[in-house]
Amino acid sequence: MISGAEIMVKCLEQENVEILFGYPGAAICPFYDALMDSPIKHILVRQEQNSVHAASGYARSVSKPGVCVATSGPGATNLITGIATAYMDSIPIIAITGQVRSDLIGRDVFQEADITGACEPFVKHSYLVKNTEDLPRVFKEAFYIATTGRPGPVLIDVPVDIQTNKIDKFVYPKKADIPGYKPSVQGHIKQIEKSVALIQSASRPVICAGGGVLTSGSKLKLVEFATKTGIPVVSTMMGIGVMPTENPLYLGMLGSHGKGVANRAIHEADVIMLCGARVGDRAVASPDQLSAHSKIIHIDIDPAEIGKNVEVTVPIVGDMKNVINKINDTIGDYHVPHMWADTTERWKKELFRTAPRFEGCVEPRSFIAKLSEMLPNKSILVADVGQNQIWCANNFRIKEGRFLTTGGMGTMGYSVPAAVGAKFARPDREVVVVCGDGSFQMGMNELGTIAQNHLNVKIIIMRNDRLGMVRELQKNLYHQRYTATFLDEEAPDFMKIAEAYNIDSAYATSNEEAEKYAKQMIESDKSFVLVCRVSPDTPSI
Amino acid sequence: MKHTIYILVENHAGVLSKITGLFSRRAFNIESLAVGVTTDVNVSRITVVADGDEYVAEQIKKQLNKLIPVLEVKILKENSYISRELALIKVKSNTGNRIEIMKIAELMDAKVIDVSVNTITLQIADTVDNLETLTNLLKPYGIKEMVRTGTVAIEKGSNFAK
């Protein structure tokens, strides 16, 4: 005989899960008990929301699904923001929640919450398991759904009696057979031919690469295609890292907070290739303008994204990897007209400008640019949300590493827990957090997880004692009527907080100091908190 | 513009709420919705009449297709299908006008399914247009209560759902 809880653990083992991020409670105790007999590692986070962010950081760093666990009721509802974040950013997550006894569901008992109902808008799919026998099929399907097609979070809610009930034996299904779920990955060959013809006729083509390029693992193929054809590349925020920043073809991030050159290129293009990008409002504020002056090829695994935000000339539904391979094979010796290549290259040079400095402050944009030179090539930079995110997106010069941030949901407090997940995924790589003092205070409870596990995570806090991005909005759009954006002068003392967790720290008030401490920080094999004093008047762009 | 859409779904608990939830969170307006099992007990068929332009209809279809329990979605083309709706209508009536109302019922192909001293209840299964004609004809007598099933639709000719 085998219990439901033991089956759950065995399912995770069958899926080669090595690590879980979670927080226990009464309704998930049978599972935790069974987990003790498994080699799967469990990392105790300090709040359930962070278990999803950690799983997200993990998933994005190793191209495997991240798994997080919480108990029923408040444990489960705390997951929601994390799940919604993963959904918007298309990250494969398996979220497991305990639930009250199945015969008590609907009676509002202690720690009961309808979590499958509450998460409905933010999950790719969810299960409320009603029979212990269903567990292997549910887990098989959940992993299949989360990791294929457009990835996303899948929630499995397991009542406590389903965990304790025993059945005869455990058989894990070889494959998931879901009649209503057949993602098309190949890309229609006729559409691909049309897109190739369109590119060949283009005089000012631009590639716009989104997060889908990274998710599908087609980054190198895309670079190969761009290099061969000389087509310049802009990226969305989620697409940062598709190409090294220094590549002459890469023009930077587009959008309201992006690089002028990227926006200029996309607005002057005659053919735009949207690759795994959904043309979100922050990337393209008025998509109608794009389709008015240019022809658009849209490649995406999710058919619902095509035509949602922008009118498309050639839609291609498929996995980026397959599609770009086929385009590469058939494009022949097309090369961008030299006029266009020279123009974009010239723009890129023109738009380099130096940022103003404030006395007694670190200039964050030039510091981040400098930091990227100092870090090893494959470092993972995790940016939070706010001005710090924009500073990083536009100034971090990525090489072979990753840039992790939440571009879709923009969830403050993402960076520290996501870095925890990234570090567990890639202990060999330098993992650096850049956050503001607002966002840090939303995720700093995870210093506990970092300290307890002796993780080597570097945290840079851009401190302006303000909620900088909202303040900037109030400055520019609300007649400088600043409200609720002041976080208190120099309080709390982040160095003391770091010290409480036995983590080294430093405080920098100039770029020279910041660079000096950054060097120390990078040389150290322990965690480090570097607080940078920045001016509230430093703009985002 | 109104669109008649049929959706074949796995016959599980909670599927209907996934469908209606999607309509509300994507701000698609539902005019009517009808659900019932098909010849396959594992499959239910939902017929939705929704309001919106071509873009909205296309989005409805694509977003519905993303739901895992959804097996098939089809937006029925105008004039390619037959649709019917059933309504039960309870009308104020007395010995003086009972025959008159029964005449209207006969004219509109409706059935009298219940009679009391001061009411008469009719059943009509017809197109939405004819349902409206009937209710207009009955209004002067005083409609006490009306219940409608929502539209169901089937394609003309040899086309059929998988």
XYZ file of C-alpha atoms in Angstrom:
703
model
C 0.000 0.000 0.000
C 1.139 3.535 -0.730
C -0.250 6.837 0.537
C -1.220 9.797 -1.588
C 1.590 11.822 -0.026
C 4.145 9.162 -0.958
C 2.728 9.109 -4.471
C 3.131 12.881 -4.737
C 6.791 12.585 -3.784
C 7.322 9.705 -6.207
C 5.727 11.724 -8.997
C 8.160 14.562 -8.334
C 11.049 12.093 -8.382
C 9.789 10.684 -11.683
C 9.835 14.214 -13.079
C 13.469 14.591 -11.936
C 12.617 17.342 -9.496
C 15.648 18.057 -7.348
C 14.469 20.937 -5.254
C 11.267 22.393 -3.821
C 10.686 25.827 -2.378
C 7.964 25.874 0.209
C 6.396 26.585 3.525
C 4.568 23.875 5.483
C 1.263 23.884 7.341
C -1.257 21.396 8.688
C -2.960 20.582 5.399
C 0.296 19.701 3.618
C 1.964 17.855 6.525
C 1.479 14.339 5.091
C 3.387 15.417 1.983
C 6.193 16.975 4.026
C 6.405 13.799 6.082
C 6.762 11.661 2.956
C 9.295 14.112 1.517
C 11.698 13.321 4.379
C 12.378 9.928 2.782
C 13.236 11.410 -0.597
C 16.505 12.867 -1.908
C 14.542 15.908 -3.113
C 15.812 18.969 -1.321
C 13.330 21.307 0.365
C 14.133 24.963 0.863
C 12.111 26.741 3.502
C 11.317 30.251 2.315
C 10.119 32.986 4.651
C 6.798 33.727 2.988
C 4.841 31.625 0.498
C 4.828 34.228 -2.281
C 8.600 33.967 -2.314
C 8.441 30.217 -2.898
C 6.919 30.901 -6.318
C 9.449 33.630 -7.132
C 12.274 31.309 -6.056
C 10.829 28.538 -8.221
C 10.628 31.073 -11.058
C 14.261 32.136 -10.644
C 15.198 28.460 -10.582
C 13.135 27.570 -13.650
C 14.523 30.436 -15.692
C 18.096 29.546 -14.823
C 18.028 25.849 -15.729
C 15.171 25.492 -18.223
C 13.326 23.086 -15.936
C 10.033 23.685 -14.170
C 10.250 25.198 -10.697
C 8.218 23.570 -7.955
C 6.771 25.293 -4.909
C 4.637 24.059 -2.039
C 2.308 25.709 0.453
C -0.431 24.775 2.829
C -4.149 25.494 2.502
C -5.871 28.804 3.199
C -3.435 31.684 3.793
C -0.478 29.621 2.579
C -2.232 29.075 -0.695
C -3.561 32.616 -1.086
C -0.073 33.981 -0.437
C 1.026 32.115 -3.552
C -1.353 34.031 -5.785
C 0.861 37.028 -6.575
C 3.741 34.698 -7.334
C 1.599 32.523 -9.565
C 0.180 35.559 -11.372
C 3.739 36.816 -11.899
C 4.850 33.497 -13.380
C 1.750 33.445 -15.589
C 2.392 36.889 -17.046
C 6.042 36.044 -17.620
C 5.308 32.538 -19.021
C 7.436 30.646 -16.490
C 6.867 26.893 -15.973
C 5.872 26.404 -12.341
C 4.208 23.554 -10.489
C 2.503 24.933 -7.394
C 1.353 22.305 -4.916
C -1.057 23.279 -2.176
C -2.581 21.346 0.680
C -6.329 21.621 1.050
C -8.724 20.860 3.884
C -10.288 17.393 4.066
C -12.397 16.795 0.965
C -15.581 16.139 2.955
C -15.193 19.559 4.595
C -14.659 21.569 1.399
C -17.226 24.321 1.106
C -17.927 24.563 4.825
C -15.498 27.419 5.541
C -13.437 25.371 7.963
C -10.135 26.575 9.451
C -7.629 27.554 6.745
C -9.936 26.734 3.890
C -9.674 28.755 0.690
C -10.930 27.945 -2.793
C -7.469 28.290 -4.283
C -8.202 26.680 -7.649
C -11.082 29.136 -7.975
C -9.019 32.091 -6.825
C -6.133 31.297 -9.180
C -8.295 30.609 -12.199
C -7.299 33.755 -14.139
C -3.572 33.274 -13.484
C -2.886 29.604 -14.096
C -2.320 27.729 -17.285
C -4.320 24.958 -15.660
C -5.291 23.770 -12.186
C -6.413 20.604 -10.447
C -8.354 19.971 -7.278
C -7.573 16.303 -6.717
C -10.612 14.286 -5.671
C -9.163 10.749 -5.592
C -5.772 9.457 -4.533
C -5.776 7.242 -7.653
C -5.804 10.384 -9.827
C -2.526 11.762 -8.415
C -0.068 10.163 -10.892
C -2.122 11.248 -13.906
C -2.599 14.747 -12.497
C 1.134 15.201 -11.842
C 2.067 13.834 -15.257
C -0.381 16.186 -16.947
C 0.624 19.150 -14.785
C 4.318 18.875 -15.680
C 3.468 18.342 -19.333
C 1.181 21.361 -19.459
C 3.516 23.640 -17.492
C 6.548 22.930 -19.664
C 5.164 22.596 -23.187
C 3.567 25.094 -25.534
C 3.676 28.496 -23.909
C 4.987 27.628 -20.449
C 3.078 28.702 -17.378
C 2.102 27.842 -13.826
C -0.041 24.802 -13.033
C -1.640 24.466 -9.618
C -2.319 21.133 -7.917
C -4.547 21.400 -4.854
C -4.537 18.215 -2.762
C -6.931 17.761 0.175
C -5.247 16.321 3.233
C -7.279 13.088 3.159
C -6.246 12.484 -0.455
C -2.650 12.670 0.836
C -3.261 10.186 3.662
C -5.487 7.711 1.774
C -3.681 4.620 0.585
C -3.973 2.765 -2.683
C -2.465 -0.527 -3.859
C 0.407 0.621 -5.972
C 2.065 3.514 -7.721
C 2.198 3.520 -11.490
C 3.429 6.655 -13.203
C 1.943 7.208 -16.672
C 4.482 7.207 -19.494
C 2.868 10.130 -21.233
C 0.129 12.643 -20.711
C -2.837 12.312 -23.011
C -4.920 15.447 -22.857
C -7.460 15.665 -25.663
C -7.917 19.434 -25.371
C -4.217 20.277 -25.300
C -2.140 19.828 -28.429
C 0.242 22.771 -28.831
C 1.376 23.281 -32.407
C 5.126 23.644 -32.457
C 6.204 23.064 -36.046
C 5.175 26.285 -37.745
C 3.203 26.089 -40.963
C 5.598 25.742 -43.854
C 3.516 27.931 -46.204
C 3.554 30.705 -43.604
C 7.283 30.336 -43.150
C 7.765 30.632 -46.916
C 5.643 33.769 -46.924
C 7.702 35.256 -44.119
C 10.947 34.496 -45.931
C 9.637 36.192 -49.080
C 8.640 39.202 -47.029
C 12.056 39.450 -45.383
C 13.754 39.126 -48.763
C 11.727 42.064 -50.046
C 12.520 44.210 -47.004
C 14.757 47.239 -47.136
C 14.561 48.177 -43.445
C 13.814 44.984 -41.499
C 14.050 44.721 -37.708
C 13.822 41.727 -35.404
C 11.961 42.266 -32.163
C 12.904 39.476 -29.767
C 10.877 38.702 -26.679
C 11.044 36.304 -23.768
C 9.861 33.484 -26.014
C 13.266 33.377 -27.694
C 14.933 32.605 -24.366
C 12.206 30.214 -23.201
C 12.377 28.187 -26.388
C 16.149 28.013 -26.277
C 16.461 29.564 -29.714
C 18.729 32.411 -28.696
C 21.773 31.166 -30.595
C 19.727 30.351 -33.680
C 18.314 33.845 -33.701
C 21.766 35.367 -33.336
C 22.919 33.174 -36.229
C 20.022 34.407 -38.356
C 20.606 38.065 -37.470
C 24.326 37.777 -38.086
C 23.857 36.081 -41.444
C 21.317 38.601 -42.670
C 22.556 41.685 -40.846
C 19.061 42.416 -39.548
C 19.238 44.623 -36.448
C 17.651 43.300 -33.247
C 15.680 45.069 -30.568
C 14.364 43.236 -27.535
C 11.537 43.551 -25.082
C 12.389 43.603 -21.381
C 11.761 39.854 -21.167
C 13.968 39.382 -24.195
C 17.057 41.053 -22.753
C 19.913 38.613 -23.119
C 18.954 37.258 -26.544
C 22.143 38.874 -27.737
C 25.168 40.310 -25.997
C 24.617 44.051 -25.509
C 27.878 44.768 -27.298
C 26.816 43.008 -30.496
C 26.668 45.783 -33.118
C 23.341 44.420 -34.379
C 21.702 44.764 -30.972
C 19.970 48.103 -30.513
C 18.637 47.609 -26.985
C 15.277 47.358 -25.304
C 12.332 49.085 -26.910
C 9.361 50.723 -25.265
C 8.343 53.606 -23.070
C 11.356 52.964 -20.830
C 13.617 51.655 -23.537
C 16.354 52.958 -25.763
C 15.566 55.676 -28.252
C 17.494 53.856 -30.957
C 15.430 50.707 -30.496
C 12.187 52.636 -30.758
C 13.431 54.594 -33.732
C 14.423 51.425 -35.548
C 11.093 49.744 -34.960
C 9.178 52.808 -36.067
C 11.158 53.199 -39.262
C 11.207 49.533 -40.158
C 9.308 48.293 -43.192
C 9.263 44.677 -42.014
C 9.177 43.701 -38.349
C 9.778 40.161 -37.197
C 8.171 39.688 -33.813
C 9.791 36.655 -32.239
C 8.200 35.313 -29.060
C 7.126 38.824 -28.136
C 3.569 39.776 -27.380
C 3.753 43.504 -28.074
C 2.751 44.419 -24.540
C 1.775 48.030 -23.898
C 5.055 48.826 -22.196
C 6.992 47.662 -25.252
C 4.792 49.251 -27.898
C 2.398 51.903 -26.690
C 0.534 52.276 -29.977
C 0.749 49.069 -31.987
C -1.620 50.499 -34.619
C 1.160 52.821 -35.731
C 3.467 49.866 -36.252
C 1.087 47.975 -38.461
C 0.227 51.163 -40.371
C 3.711 51.638 -41.754
C 5.238 48.198 -41.698
C 4.515 44.598 -42.489
C 4.635 42.341 -39.478
C 5.684 38.719 -39.168
C 4.625 37.361 -35.803
C 6.083 34.095 -34.570
C 4.634 32.786 -31.326
C 3.821 29.451 -29.732
C 0.571 30.882 -28.389
C -1.935 31.462 -31.201
C -3.933 33.778 -28.944
C -1.050 36.262 -28.864
C -1.060 36.626 -32.621
C -3.365 39.437 -33.620
C -4.172 40.287 -29.991
C -2.234 43.504 -29.719
C -1.068 44.184 -33.235
C -2.360 43.482 -36.717
C -0.147 40.941 -38.400
C 0.780 40.338 -42.038
C 2.203 36.831 -41.628
C 1.214 34.907 -38.507
C 3.293 31.841 -37.644
C 2.226 29.625 -34.765
C 5.067 27.444 -33.597
C 8.087 26.951 -31.414
C 10.628 29.686 -32.149
C 13.385 27.115 -32.438
C 11.674 25.158 -35.214
C 10.513 28.245 -37.028
C 13.801 30.137 -36.939
C 15.626 26.994 -38.077
C 13.370 26.711 -41.094
C 13.684 30.414 -41.873
C 17.468 30.101 -41.582
C 17.411 27.189 -44.008
C 15.381 28.993 -46.635
C 16.495 32.615 -46.398
C 19.360 32.072 -48.843
C 21.931 34.840 -49.102
C 19.657 37.752 -48.270
C 21.450 40.600 -46.588
C 20.068 43.844 -45.241
C 20.776 46.824 -47.562
C 23.900 48.557 -46.321
C 22.120 51.874 -45.977
C 19.914 50.458 -43.244
C 22.712 48.651 -41.465
C 24.822 51.821 -41.459
C 21.927 53.956 -40.274
C 21.119 51.838 -37.243
C 24.773 51.527 -36.385
C 25.130 55.309 -36.520
C 22.062 55.789 -34.313
C 23.460 53.422 -31.752
C 26.606 55.531 -31.467
C 24.775 58.853 -31.421
C 22.567 57.921 -28.553
C 25.327 57.213 -26.120
C 25.236 59.931 -23.496
C 26.663 60.445 -20.071
C 24.367 60.798 -17.111
C 24.449 63.735 -14.693
C 25.917 63.043 -11.274
C 24.645 64.140 -7.886
C 26.977 65.020 -5.039
C 27.219 62.339 -2.354
C 25.393 59.841 -4.551
C 26.108 56.909 -6.791
C 25.014 57.460 -10.401
C 23.207 54.152 -10.799
C 23.210 53.900 -14.588
C 26.916 54.286 -15.073
C 27.544 52.079 -12.038
C 25.432 49.279 -13.510
C 27.285 49.597 -16.813
C 30.574 49.385 -14.896
C 29.310 46.476 -12.792
C 28.591 44.474 -15.928
C 32.207 44.832 -16.980
C 33.391 43.643 -13.581
C 31.150 40.588 -13.350
C 32.052 37.229 -14.895
C 30.561 36.676 -18.376
C 27.900 34.225 -17.333
C 26.569 36.093 -14.324
C 22.854 36.184 -13.613
C 21.501 39.634 -12.874
C 18.144 39.754 -11.134
C 16.477 43.144 -11.285
C 13.488 44.038 -9.164
C 10.763 46.469 -10.172
C 10.901 50.237 -10.260
C 13.605 52.603 -11.421
C 16.188 49.942 -10.593
C 14.625 47.684 -13.237
C 14.883 50.322 -15.941
C 18.411 51.268 -14.931
C 19.405 47.632 -15.253
C 17.467 46.938 -18.442
C 19.129 49.824 -20.248
C 22.598 49.775 -18.763
C 23.526 46.227 -17.846
C 25.750 44.979 -20.650
C 24.833 41.365 -20.822
C 27.303 38.874 -22.237
C 26.535 35.169 -21.902
C 24.538 35.399 -18.704
C 20.916 35.981 -17.912
C 18.847 38.983 -17.021
C 15.939 37.954 -14.816
C 13.134 40.301 -13.979
C 9.371 40.349 -14.081
C 8.507 42.234 -17.231
C 4.852 41.344 -17.457
C 3.512 41.578 -13.943
C 6.098 43.947 -12.479
C 5.893 42.437 -9.011
C 7.937 44.302 -6.414
C 9.883 41.981 -4.158
C 10.675 39.539 -6.968
C 14.428 39.913 -7.065
C 15.687 38.527 -3.762
C 13.632 35.290 -3.778
C 14.203 34.833 -7.526
C 17.937 35.142 -6.894
C 17.657 32.438 -4.221
C 16.114 30.137 -6.840
C 18.676 31.126 -9.467
C 21.563 30.432 -7.089
C 20.258 26.967 -6.227
C 19.911 26.330 -9.951
C 23.340 27.663 -10.868
C 25.649 27.575 -7.842
C 28.557 27.956 -10.274
C 27.422 31.391 -11.408
C 27.548 34.785 -9.825
C 23.991 35.826 -8.936
C 23.488 39.536 -8.377
C 20.341 41.299 -7.255
C 19.718 44.938 -8.071
C 16.740 46.383 -6.246
C 15.483 49.608 -4.758
C 14.951 50.240 -1.084
C 11.219 49.828 -1.632
C 11.411 46.527 -3.455
C 14.110 45.221 -1.112
C 11.790 45.724 1.826
C 9.216 43.566 0.078
C 11.552 40.608 -0.261
C 14.170 41.054 2.439
C 12.710 38.352 4.652
C 14.496 35.986 2.261
C 17.814 37.091 3.745
C 16.848 34.405 6.248
C 16.788 31.760 3.517
C 20.063 33.072 2.089
C 21.798 33.017 5.468
C 20.426 29.657 6.565
C 21.581 27.996 3.345
C 24.915 29.859 3.202
C 24.051 31.045 -0.279
C 26.343 33.345 -2.162
C 23.938 36.004 -3.420
C 25.043 39.572 -4.010
C 22.469 42.249 -3.310
C 22.784 45.830 -4.475
C 20.229 48.192 -2.986
C 19.722 51.491 -4.791
C 18.705 53.599 -1.873
C 16.899 56.895 -2.388
C 14.522 56.592 0.565
C 11.742 56.863 -1.976
C 9.512 54.765 -4.164
C 11.433 56.221 -7.049
C 9.342 55.251 -10.008
C 6.040 56.349 -8.514
C 7.701 59.518 -7.329
C 8.921 60.148 -10.869
C 5.346 59.740 -12.072
C 4.159 62.215 -9.444
C 6.906 64.588 -10.503
C 6.084 64.452 -14.182
C 2.343 63.908 -14.253
C 0.970 65.003 -10.883
C 2.551 68.458 -10.567
C 5.164 67.324 -8.050
C 2.515 66.509 -5.486
C 4.517 63.775 -3.793
C 2.462 61.429 -1.714
C 3.070 58.032 -0.126
C 6.408 57.691 -1.876
C 8.688 58.678 0.984
C 10.181 55.667 2.766
C 11.840 57.438 5.687
C 15.301 58.981 5.884
C 18.031 56.340 6.169
C 15.707 53.961 7.996
C 15.961 51.103 8.420
C 19.715 50.729 8.372
C 20.172 47.983 5.774
C 23.713 47.293 6.943
C 22.391 46.475 10.391
C 19.781 44.237 8.836
C 22.487 42.445 6.869
C 24.530 42.149 10.047
C 21.574 40.574 11.845
C 21.773 37.785 9.263
C 25.551 37.694 9.511
C 25.895 38.996 5.953
C 28.710 41.397 5.014
C 27.727 44.798 3.741
C 28.976 48.190 2.614
C 27.578 51.629 1.921
C 28.622 53.655 -1.102
C 28.053 57.354 -1.693
C 29.982 57.745 -4.945
C 30.650 55.678 -8.045
C 34.264 55.236 -7.024
C 33.192 53.753 -3.690
C 30.507 51.661 -5.301
C 33.041 50.196 -7.737
C 35.519 49.541 -4.962
C 32.942 47.695 -2.872
C 31.585 45.895 -5.931
C 35.068 44.522 -6.522
C 35.241 43.316 -2.903
C 31.760 41.892 -3.254
C 32.582 39.959 -6.415
C 35.810 38.634 -4.963
C 34.005 37.338 -1.892
C 32.474 33.877 -2.005
C 29.833 34.847 0.520
C 26.679 36.881 0.296
C 27.035 40.626 0.344
C 24.724 43.601 0.654
C 25.902 46.763 -1.078
C 23.825 49.813 -0.311
C 24.216 52.596 -2.862
C 23.006 56.055 -1.985
C 21.261 57.388 -5.084
C 19.529 60.684 -5.662
C 15.731 60.767 -5.777
C 16.173 63.029 -8.795
C 17.979 60.464 -10.901
C 15.585 59.743 -13.756
C 14.671 56.236 -14.900
C 15.960 56.788 -18.411
C -22.452 42.096 -33.856
C -23.765 38.883 -32.353
C -21.843 35.646 -32.683
C -23.155 32.173 -32.025
C -20.377 29.941 -30.785
C -20.382 26.341 -29.741
C -17.784 24.941 -27.378
C -17.190 21.255 -26.740
C -15.663 20.701 -23.321
C -14.639 17.826 -21.101
C -17.558 17.077 -18.825
C -15.806 17.871 -15.512
C -16.862 19.859 -12.479
C -15.655 23.427 -12.659
C -15.300 23.631 -16.431
C -18.269 25.948 -16.847
C -16.788 28.413 -14.359
C -13.521 28.397 -16.322
C -15.467 29.342 -19.443
C -17.630 32.031 -17.869
C -14.660 33.368 -15.900
C -12.738 33.786 -19.130
C -15.608 35.691 -20.734
C -15.856 38.088 -17.810
C -12.142 38.730 -17.302
C -11.534 39.373 -20.979
C -14.593 41.646 -21.008
C -16.500 39.626 -23.594
C -20.270 40.088 -23.270
C -22.373 36.958 -23.078
C -25.936 37.344 -24.335
C -26.948 33.798 -23.615
C -25.403 30.509 -22.619
C -26.742 26.973 -22.708
C -25.036 23.781 -21.565
C -25.855 20.122 -21.920
C -24.240 16.764 -22.353
C -23.627 15.376 -25.857
C -23.939 11.833 -27.204
C -20.580 11.248 -25.507
C -21.188 11.446 -21.735
C -17.656 12.753 -21.232
C -18.288 15.758 -23.431
C -20.572 18.714 -22.832
C -21.613 21.239 -25.403
C -21.912 24.893 -24.520
C -23.629 27.310 -26.861
C -22.792 30.928 -26.291
C -24.194 33.955 -28.005
C -21.710 36.787 -27.542
C -21.635 40.359 -28.647
C -18.591 41.968 -30.218
C -16.773 42.761 -33.449
C -14.644 40.382 -35.494
C -11.606 41.052 -33.317
C -13.511 40.132 -30.179
C -14.890 36.976 -31.775
C -11.416 35.894 -32.868
C -10.045 36.560 -29.389
C -12.886 34.631 -27.757
C -12.084 31.663 -29.937
C -8.341 31.793 -29.303
C -8.631 32.354 -25.577
C -11.183 29.553 -25.225
C -8.887 27.231 -27.125
C -6.183 27.878 -24.545
C -8.304 26.356 -21.788
C -7.188 22.774 -21.327
C -10.686 21.182 -20.985
C -11.878 22.864 -24.179
C -11.944 20.363 -27.037
C -13.383 22.420 -29.870
C -14.557 25.957 -30.458
C -16.484 27.050 -33.500
C -17.920 30.412 -34.360
C -20.923 29.621 -36.546
C -21.145 31.574 -39.770
C -24.289 33.532 -40.419
C -26.935 31.492 -42.294
C -24.929 28.311 -41.825
C -26.796 27.118 -38.765
C -30.182 26.697 -37.185
C -30.724 28.039 -33.707
C -33.557 27.642 -31.263
C -34.374 28.782 -27.786
C -37.052 27.563 -25.427
C -39.075 29.877 -23.220
C -41.769 29.320 -20.611
C -44.034 32.333 -20.234
C -46.605 32.810 -17.491
C -49.270 35.343 -18.490
C -52.046 36.960 -16.462
C -55.283 35.615 -17.780
C -58.939 35.193 -16.879
C -61.943 33.524 -18.389
C -62.448 36.610 -20.507
C -59.173 36.476 -22.430
C -58.061 32.869 -22.060
C -59.262 31.873 -25.531
C -57.614 34.933 -27.039
C -54.254 34.028 -25.526
C -54.644 30.446 -26.672
C -55.232 31.748 -30.192
C -51.987 33.715 -30.023
C -50.232 30.589 -28.797
C -51.609 28.590 -31.674
C -50.590 31.273 -34.133
C -47.053 31.333 -32.795
C -46.733 27.570 -32.510
C -46.503 27.771 -28.702
C -48.014 25.218 -26.319
C -50.197 25.764 -23.316
C -48.525 23.808 -20.537
C -50.377 25.066 -17.448
C -53.565 26.912 -16.676
C -54.879 28.358 -13.435
C -57.771 30.655 -12.545
C -55.739 33.778 -13.192
C -52.729 32.621 -15.238
C -51.857 30.673 -18.323
C -48.356 29.337 -19.012
C -47.041 28.867 -22.524
C -44.055 27.019 -23.867
C -42.348 28.107 -27.064
C -39.279 26.605 -28.723
C -38.374 28.747 -31.664
C -35.979 31.329 -33.003
C -35.118 34.273 -30.800
C -37.061 36.512 -33.187
C -40.234 34.493 -32.783
C -39.774 34.386 -29.019
C -39.690 38.140 -29.067
C -42.765 38.357 -31.289
C -44.655 36.151 -28.870
C -43.618 38.134 -25.818
C -44.636 41.344 -27.592
C -48.027 39.871 -28.317
C -48.425 38.733 -24.706
C -47.220 41.924 -23.057
C -50.623 43.676 -23.151
C -52.070 40.842 -21.018
C -49.325 41.128 -18.442
C -46.369 38.705 -18.392
C -45.930 37.563 -14.773
C -42.810 35.497 -15.296
C -40.625 34.286 -18.105
C -37.754 31.826 -18.221
C -35.543 31.196 -21.240
C -32.962 28.486 -21.862
C -30.566 30.455 -23.981
C -29.922 29.663 -27.607
C -28.758 26.278 -28.845
C -27.527 25.927 -32.388
C -26.629 23.245 -34.878
C -25.055 23.540 -38.296
C -27.124 23.009 -41.407
C -26.518 20.126 -43.745
C -23.813 17.510 -43.259
C -21.402 19.576 -41.150
C -21.148 18.297 -37.604
C -19.070 18.742 -34.480
C -16.280 16.180 -34.028
